[in-house]
Short mmCIF file of C-alpha atoms in Angstrom, two decimals:
data_model
loop_
_atom_site.label_atom_id
_atom_site.label_comp_id
_atom_site.label_asym_id
_atom_site.label_seq_id
_atom_site.Cartn_x
_atom_site.Cartn_y
_atom_site.Cartn_z
CA MET A 9 0.00 0.00 0.00
CA VAL A 10 1.49 3.33 -1.11
CA TYR A 11 -0.05 6.73 -0.41
CA LEU A 12 0.20 9.45 -3.02
CA THR A 13 -0.55 13.11 -2.42
CA ARG A 14 -1.19 15.65 -5.14
CA LYS A 15 -1.33 19.35 -4.36
CA ALA A 16 -3.28 22.11 -6.12
CA GLU A 17 -4.05 25.74 -5.39
CA PHE A 18 -7.13 27.85 -5.92
CA SER A 19 -8.44 31.22 -4.82
CA ALA A 20 -12.02 31.88 -3.81
CA SER A 21 -14.14 34.18 -1.68
CA HIS A 22 -16.84 33.43 0.85
CA TYR A 23 -18.65 34.73 3.90
CA TYR A 24 -20.21 33.02 6.87
CA HIS A 25 -23.86 33.58 7.60
CA ASN A 26 -26.63 31.42 8.97
CA PRO A 27 -30.13 32.73 8.12
CA GLU A 28 -31.48 30.97 11.23
CA PHE A 29 -29.41 33.25 13.46
CA THR A 30 -30.29 36.84 14.27
CA PRO A 31 -27.98 39.49 12.78
CA GLU A 32 -26.45 39.91 16.25
CA GLU A 33 -25.83 36.19 16.58
CA ASN A 34 -24.29 36.00 13.11
CA GLN A 35 -22.03 38.90 14.00
CA ARG A 36 -21.09 37.39 17.36
CA ILE A 37 -20.37 33.89 16.02
CA PHE A 38 -18.76 34.69 12.70
CA GLY A 39 -17.21 38.10 13.43
CA LYS A 40 -15.41 39.63 10.45
CA CYS A 41 -16.24 36.56 8.35
CA ASN A 42 -19.89 37.69 8.40
CA ASN A 43 -19.22 40.62 6.03
CA PRO A 44 -21.81 39.94 3.24
CA HIS A 45 -19.48 41.22 0.54
CA GLY A 46 -17.23 38.27 1.22
CA HIS A 47 -13.49 37.93 1.63
CA GLY A 48 -11.00 35.66 -0.07
CA HIS A 49 -8.32 33.07 0.54
CA ASN A 50 -5.61 31.31 -1.41
CA TYR A 51 -6.50 27.71 -0.67
CA THR A 52 -4.09 24.81 -0.98
CA LEU A 53 -5.70 21.44 -1.56
CA GLU A 54 -3.90 18.16 -0.92
CA VAL A 55 -5.59 15.03 -2.20
CA THR A 56 -4.19 11.74 -0.84
CA VAL A 57 -5.07 8.45 -2.48
CA LYS A 58 -3.91 4.97 -1.49
CA GLY A 59 -3.54 1.70 -3.31
CA GLN A 60 -1.28 -1.13 -4.38
CA VAL A 61 1.51 -0.42 -6.87
CA ASP A 62 0.58 -1.83 -10.26
CA GLN A 63 3.29 -4.37 -11.12
CA ARG A 64 3.48 -3.42 -14.78
CA SER A 65 3.39 0.38 -14.59
CA GLY A 66 4.90 0.92 -11.13
CA PHE A 67 2.09 3.40 -10.44
CA VAL A 68 -0.52 3.59 -7.69
CA VAL A 69 -2.47 5.92 -9.91
CA ASP A 70 -1.81 7.77 -13.16
CA LEU A 71 -0.84 11.20 -11.81
CA LYS A 72 -1.84 12.93 -15.01
CA GLU A 73 -5.30 11.43 -14.72
CA LEU A 74 -5.55 12.42 -11.03
CA LYS A 75 -4.49 15.97 -11.91
CA GLU A 76 -7.14 16.14 -14.65
CA ILE A 77 -9.86 14.84 -12.30
CA MET A 78 -8.87 17.39 -9.63
CA ASN A 79 -8.90 20.21 -12.19
CA ARG A 80 -12.22 19.17 -13.70
CA GLU A 81 -14.13 18.29 -10.53
CA VAL A 82 -12.70 20.81 -8.07
CA ILE A 83 -10.59 23.63 -9.46
CA GLU A 84 -12.98 24.57 -12.26
CA ALA A 85 -15.86 24.63 -9.78
CA VAL A 86 -14.27 26.82 -7.13
CA ASP A 87 -11.28 28.75 -8.51
CA HIS A 88 -11.97 32.51 -8.63
CA ARG A 89 -15.55 31.95 -7.47
CA PHE A 90 -17.71 33.47 -4.75
CA LEU A 91 -18.53 30.18 -3.03
CA ASN A 92 -21.81 31.33 -1.42
CA GLU A 93 -23.30 32.46 -4.71
CA GLU A 94 -21.70 30.31 -7.35
CA VAL A 95 -21.38 26.81 -5.92
CA ARG A 96 -24.64 24.89 -5.60
CA GLU A 97 -23.58 23.01 -2.46
CA PHE A 98 -23.27 26.28 -0.56
CA ARG A 99 -26.70 27.74 -1.30
CA ASP A 100 -27.91 26.27 1.99
CA ARG A 101 -24.67 25.34 3.69
CA ILE A 102 -22.05 27.68 5.13
CA PRO A 103 -18.85 27.51 3.02
CA THR A 104 -16.51 26.97 5.95
CA THR A 105 -13.24 25.20 5.24
CA GLU A 106 -14.72 22.16 7.02
CA ASN A 107 -17.73 22.04 4.68
CA LEU A 108 -15.56 22.75 1.64
CA ALA A 109 -13.27 19.81 2.49
CA VAL A 110 -16.29 17.49 2.83
CA THR A 111 -17.76 18.79 -0.43
CA ILE A 112 -14.47 18.21 -2.27
CA TRP A 113 -14.35 14.65 -0.88
CA ASN A 114 -17.89 14.06 -2.18
CA TRP A 115 -16.98 15.40 -5.62
CA LEU A 116 -13.80 13.35 -5.98
CA GLN A 117 -14.66 10.07 -4.29
CA PRO A 118 -17.01 8.72 -7.01
CA LYS A 119 -14.58 9.73 -9.78
CA LEU A 120 -11.61 7.71 -8.56
CA SER A 121 -11.51 4.18 -9.87
CA VAL A 122 -8.02 2.71 -9.41
CA ALA A 123 -6.84 4.12 -6.10
CA ARG A 124 -9.00 4.86 -3.06
CA LEU A 125 -9.41 8.37 -1.70
CA HIS A 126 -7.71 8.52 1.72
CA ARG A 127 -7.68 12.13 2.84
CA ILE A 128 -8.60 15.64 1.83
CA ARG A 129 -6.38 18.25 3.43
CA LEU A 130 -7.47 21.79 2.74
CA TYR A 131 -5.43 24.82 3.82
CA GLU A 132 -7.43 28.02 4.08
CA THR A 133 -4.25 29.91 5.00
CA PRO A 134 -0.74 28.52 5.63
CA ASP A 135 -1.65 28.43 9.36
CA LEU A 136 -5.06 26.77 9.20
CA PHE A 137 -6.05 23.50 7.61
CA VAL A 138 -8.75 20.86 7.78
CA ASP A 139 -8.37 17.08 7.29
CA TYR A 140 -11.28 14.89 6.19
CA TYR A 141 -11.13 11.10 5.81
CA GLY A 142 -14.71 10.49 4.76
CA GLU A 143 -17.36 9.16 7.11
CA ALA A 144 -15.89 6.26 9.08
CA MET B 200 10.85 11.63 14.88
CA THR B 201 11.22 12.76 11.30
CA ARG B 202 14.39 13.83 9.55
CA ARG B 203 14.50 15.31 6.07
CA TYR B 204 17.14 14.59 3.41
CA TRP B 205 17.66 15.57 -0.22
CA PHE B 206 19.12 13.95 -3.30
CA SER B 207 18.84 14.52 -7.02
CA ALA B 208 18.55 11.74 -9.57
CA SER B 209 17.23 11.05 -13.03
CA HIS B 210 14.94 8.36 -14.28
CA ARG B 211 12.95 7.24 -17.26
CA LEU B 212 9.60 5.52 -16.84
CA HIS B 213 9.52 2.67 -19.31
CA SER B 214 8.28 -0.88 -18.96
CA GLU B 215 9.72 -3.70 -21.08
CA SER B 216 6.39 -5.49 -20.79
CA MET B 217 4.61 -2.75 -22.75
CA SER B 218 4.67 -1.85 -26.42
CA PRO B 219 6.24 1.53 -27.38
CA GLU B 220 2.73 2.96 -27.84
CA GLU B 221 1.56 1.66 -24.47
CA ASN B 222 4.68 3.08 -22.80
CA ARG B 223 4.05 6.48 -24.33
CA LYS B 224 0.40 6.38 -23.38
CA THR B 225 1.08 5.28 -19.80
CA TYR B 226 4.07 7.46 -19.00
CA GLY B 227 3.70 10.43 -21.35
CA LYS B 228 6.65 12.83 -21.05
CA CYS B 229 8.24 10.56 -18.43
CA ASN B 230 8.88 8.00 -21.18
CA ASN B 231 11.46 10.28 -22.90
CA PRO B 232 14.37 7.87 -23.61
CA HIS B 233 16.94 10.40 -22.35
CA GLY B 234 15.32 10.50 -18.92
CA HIS B 235 14.64 13.52 -16.72
CA GLY B 236 15.52 14.47 -13.16
CA HIS B 237 14.06 15.49 -9.83
CA ASN B 238 15.25 16.93 -6.56
CA TYR B 239 13.81 14.32 -4.24
CA ALA B 240 13.09 15.23 -0.65
CA LEU B 241 13.14 12.19 1.60
CA GLU B 242 11.56 12.21 5.05
CA VAL B 243 12.45 9.31 7.29
CA THR B 244 10.19 8.85 10.32
CA VAL B 245 11.58 6.62 13.07
CA SER B 246 9.67 5.49 16.12
CA GLY B 247 10.40 3.77 19.38
CA PRO B 248 10.78 4.31 23.10
CA VAL B 249 12.81 7.27 24.32
CA ASP B 250 16.09 6.03 25.83
CA PRO B 251 15.99 7.32 29.43
CA ARG B 252 19.76 7.95 29.42
CA THR B 253 19.98 10.00 26.20
CA GLY B 254 16.43 11.24 25.91
CA MET B 255 16.49 10.17 22.26
CA ILE B 256 14.74 7.57 20.08
CA CYS B 257 17.95 6.97 18.15
CA ASP B 258 21.27 8.68 17.61
CA LEU B 259 20.53 11.26 14.92
CA ALA B 260 24.16 11.31 13.78
CA ASP B 261 23.99 7.54 13.21
CA LEU B 262 20.75 7.92 11.24
CA ASP B 263 22.30 10.71 9.15
CA ARG B 264 25.39 8.60 8.47
CA PHE B 265 23.29 5.57 7.51
CA VAL B 266 21.01 7.53 5.17
CA ASP B 267 23.96 9.32 3.61
CA GLU B 268 25.98 6.14 2.99
CA LYS B 269 23.21 3.78 1.98
CA ILE B 270 20.68 6.04 0.30
CA VAL B 271 21.99 9.49 -0.67
CA GLN B 272 25.33 8.12 -1.98
CA ARG B 273 23.54 5.22 -3.63
CA PHE B 274 20.85 7.17 -5.48
CA GLY B 275 22.11 10.78 -5.53
CA HIS B 276 23.30 12.00 -8.92
CA GLU B 277 22.57 8.65 -10.50
CA ASN B 278 20.36 7.61 -13.35
CA LEU B 279 18.06 5.24 -11.43
CA ASN B 280 17.43 3.09 -14.51
CA THR B 281 21.12 2.08 -14.56
CA LEU B 282 21.04 0.66 -11.00
CA ALA B 283 20.61 -3.05 -10.30
CA GLU B 284 17.54 -2.36 -8.10
CA PHE B 285 15.66 -1.05 -11.10
CA ARG B 286 16.81 -3.48 -13.76
CA ASP B 287 13.42 -5.19 -13.71
CA VAL B 288 11.40 -2.63 -11.78
CA VAL B 289 10.21 0.69 -13.23
CA PRO B 290 11.83 3.48 -11.13
CA THR B 291 8.61 5.29 -10.32
CA THR B 292 8.67 7.16 -7.02
CA GLU B 293 6.30 4.49 -5.67
CA ASN B 294 8.93 1.81 -6.32
CA LEU B 295 11.76 4.05 -5.11
CA CYS B 296 9.89 4.49 -1.81
CA ILE B 297 9.51 0.73 -1.43
CA GLU B 298 13.25 0.20 -2.10
CA ILE B 299 14.37 2.95 0.31
CA TYR B 300 12.08 1.63 3.03
CA ARG B 301 13.57 -1.84 2.52
CA ILE B 302 17.14 -0.50 2.88
CA LEU B 303 16.22 1.31 6.10
CA GLU B 304 14.32 -1.57 7.63
CA GLN B 305 17.02 -4.12 6.85
CA GLY B 306 20.00 -1.97 7.82
CA PHE B 307 19.03 0.52 10.53
CA HIS B 308 18.18 -1.23 13.76
CA GLN B 309 18.38 1.48 16.43
CA SER B 310 14.69 2.28 16.09
CA GLY B 311 11.59 1.26 14.19
CA ILE B 312 11.12 2.70 10.70
CA GLU B 313 7.64 4.14 11.00
CA LYS B 314 7.34 5.40 7.45
CA ILE B 315 9.06 7.29 4.71
CA ARG B 316 7.71 10.15 2.65
CA MET B 317 9.18 11.35 -0.63
CA GLU B 318 8.49 14.55 -2.51
CA GLU B 319 9.13 14.12 -6.20
CA THR B 320 8.09 17.70 -7.00
CA MET B 321 6.46 20.46 -4.99
CA LEU B 322 3.11 19.05 -6.06
CA ASN B 323 3.58 15.28 -5.74
CA SER B 324 4.51 13.25 -2.68
CA PHE B 325 4.44 9.57 -1.73
CA GLU B 326 4.33 7.72 1.57
CA TYR B 327 5.14 4.11 2.40
CA ALA B 328 5.19 2.20 5.68
CA GLY B 329 6.17 -1.27 4.54
CA GLY B 330 2.64 -1.91 3.32
CA ARG B 331 1.01 -0.98 6.63
CA GLU B 332 -1.78 1.54 6.95
CA ILE B 333 -0.41 4.96 7.87
CA ARG B 334 -1.73 6.89 10.84
CA HIS B 335 -1.99 10.50 9.75
#
């Protein structure tokens, strides 16, 4: 079993707001992140897959194929987007880094055939990241 | 405890069991007959009880010496395809990880070899723990 991690970067904006909260509650819980005009981050995404090394090719997964899947399923959907407005999954879900990591897992997991998805690590800033391993 | 090392080497991804077309299709640019190179970063993670006398898992100088003699000198500034280890094995970073782990496990006995991690480029990395699941 070998684990392979591929990194990608994207930039997007978001804001945190729960319509079930009062304006005061939203402000208290989300602070500056509640600004309805949004704010942005340079995200770094690390996708880790695991699998056996194919005896003929020496690969766990074709990296070029993994890169294309990541670009098609994730980067095109979120790069230079306002997540709250432009990504369907966040119409009724707050686009926190936690929820974004889970959403990315759900996008990628059904598209991977050879190797199994092991972990999504998503950096919102160099000092803050989220790990998601799927539902146990 | 994890220690990081560097070496540079070249390789060509090509399998004798595939036709020229299949090799090109599988390996793309990496099938270039002249080979290409990487600066590999190698992280060696050792584990074990802390020696109450030294306060250490293993003597770091001994680990450095071992990795330098057996791994960095062996693979650094070499064309991996010309080495006996890769006569019948495609020198993908997956297979290089498996070989380096084997060298460490067979030759370095001061501590357990928990896992190794290799960065082939800034975007791609690989982890191997002798086939065991890795705790992240």
